[in-house]
Short mmCIF file of C-alpha atoms and ligand atoms in Angstrom, two decimals:
data_model
loop_
_atom_site.label_atom_id
_atom_site.label_comp_id
_atom_site.label_asym_id
_atom_site.label_seq_id
_atom_site.Cartn_x
_atom_site.Cartn_y
_atom_site.Cartn_z
CA MET A 1 0.00 0.00 0.00
CA LYS A 2 1.19 3.49 -0.83
CA VAL A 3 1.33 6.35 1.64
CA CYS A 4 1.07 9.98 0.59
CA ILE A 5 4.56 11.50 0.52
CA ALA A 6 3.23 14.90 1.57
CA CYS A 7 0.88 14.13 4.48
CA GLY A 8 1.43 10.45 5.31
CA MET A 9 -2.15 9.36 4.65
CA PRO A 10 -2.50 5.72 3.54
CA MET A 11 -3.94 5.56 0.03
CA LYS A 12 -6.06 2.44 -0.36
CA GLU A 13 -8.56 3.38 -3.05
CA THR A 14 -7.88 4.93 -6.42
CA SER A 15 -10.06 7.81 -5.26
CA ASP A 16 -7.55 8.54 -2.47
CA PHE A 17 -4.91 9.46 -5.05
CA ALA A 18 -4.52 12.88 -6.62
CA MET A 19 -6.71 13.00 -9.75
CA GLY A 20 -7.72 9.37 -9.05
CA ASP A 21 -4.36 8.36 -10.53
CA ALA A 22 -2.73 5.49 -8.61
CA GLU A 23 0.63 6.36 -10.19
CA LYS A 24 0.74 9.57 -8.16
CA ASP A 25 2.74 9.67 -4.93
CA TYR A 26 0.44 12.09 -3.15
CA CYS A 27 -3.20 12.05 -2.11
CA VAL A 28 -6.28 13.93 -3.19
CA TYR A 29 -6.00 16.24 -0.15
CA CYS A 30 -2.48 17.31 -1.12
CA ALA A 31 -3.37 18.07 -4.72
CA ARG A 32 -4.44 21.41 -6.09
CA PRO A 33 -7.51 21.52 -8.36
CA ASP A 34 -5.18 21.20 -11.37
CA GLY A 35 -3.64 18.01 -9.96
CA THR A 36 -0.22 19.36 -8.99
CA MET A 37 1.04 18.86 -5.47
CA GLN A 38 0.56 21.63 -2.93
CA SER A 39 3.65 23.51 -1.79
CA TYR A 40 5.23 23.16 1.63
CA GLU A 41 3.71 26.46 2.71
CA GLU A 42 0.22 25.43 1.62
CA LYS A 43 0.53 22.09 3.39
CA LEU A 44 1.97 23.69 6.51
CA ASP A 45 -0.93 26.11 6.56
CA SER A 46 -3.65 23.50 6.22
CA MET A 47 -1.98 21.18 8.71
CA THR A 48 -1.61 24.01 11.24
CA ASN A 49 -5.32 24.79 10.92
CA PHE A 50 -6.16 21.10 11.23
CA ILE A 51 -4.18 20.82 14.47
CA ILE A 52 -5.80 23.96 15.90
CA ARG A 53 -9.25 22.48 15.12
CA THR A 54 -8.60 18.94 16.31
CA GLN A 55 -6.20 19.47 19.22
CA GLY A 56 -7.12 22.96 20.35
CA LEU A 57 -3.52 24.21 20.35
CA ASP A 58 -2.79 27.89 19.82
CA GLU A 59 -1.43 28.90 16.45
CA LYS A 60 2.23 29.02 17.45
CA ALA A 61 2.18 25.56 19.05
CA ALA A 62 0.14 24.13 16.19
CA ASN A 63 2.59 25.56 13.66
CA ALA A 64 5.55 24.00 15.48
CA THR A 65 3.78 20.64 15.64
CA ALA A 66 2.88 20.82 11.95
CA ARG A 67 6.50 21.61 11.01
CA ASP A 68 7.69 18.66 13.04
CA MET A 69 5.15 16.32 11.41
CA LEU A 70 5.96 17.52 7.90
CA SER A 71 9.71 17.18 8.46
CA ARG A 72 9.22 13.42 8.83
CA LEU A 73 7.53 13.03 5.45
CA PRO A 74 9.46 12.14 2.28
CA ALA A 75 8.17 15.08 0.26
CA TRP A 76 9.65 17.64 2.67
CA LYS A 77 12.76 15.94 4.04
CA ALA A 78 15.03 18.18 1.98
CA ILE A 79 13.32 21.35 3.21
CA ASP A 80 14.02 23.15 6.52
ZN1 ZN B 1 -1.56 13.78 1.25
#
């Protein structure tokens, strides 16, 4: 099974892949409407908001947590 290189989500169904294309290395949530992969900044932003919503952290703490999570993923290893 493939895992999204940008957010770590397991991709089981074709519909989980960007553009429904199982050859892609990233998921539908990490794709822009045109099918390209979101940038680090876009992903960091959405992940920060997700953490604020789900864990109730303040923005600074959520941002630090999101950076830490992203730094473990293959798509962003070279960044930071
Ligand atoms: Zn993803």
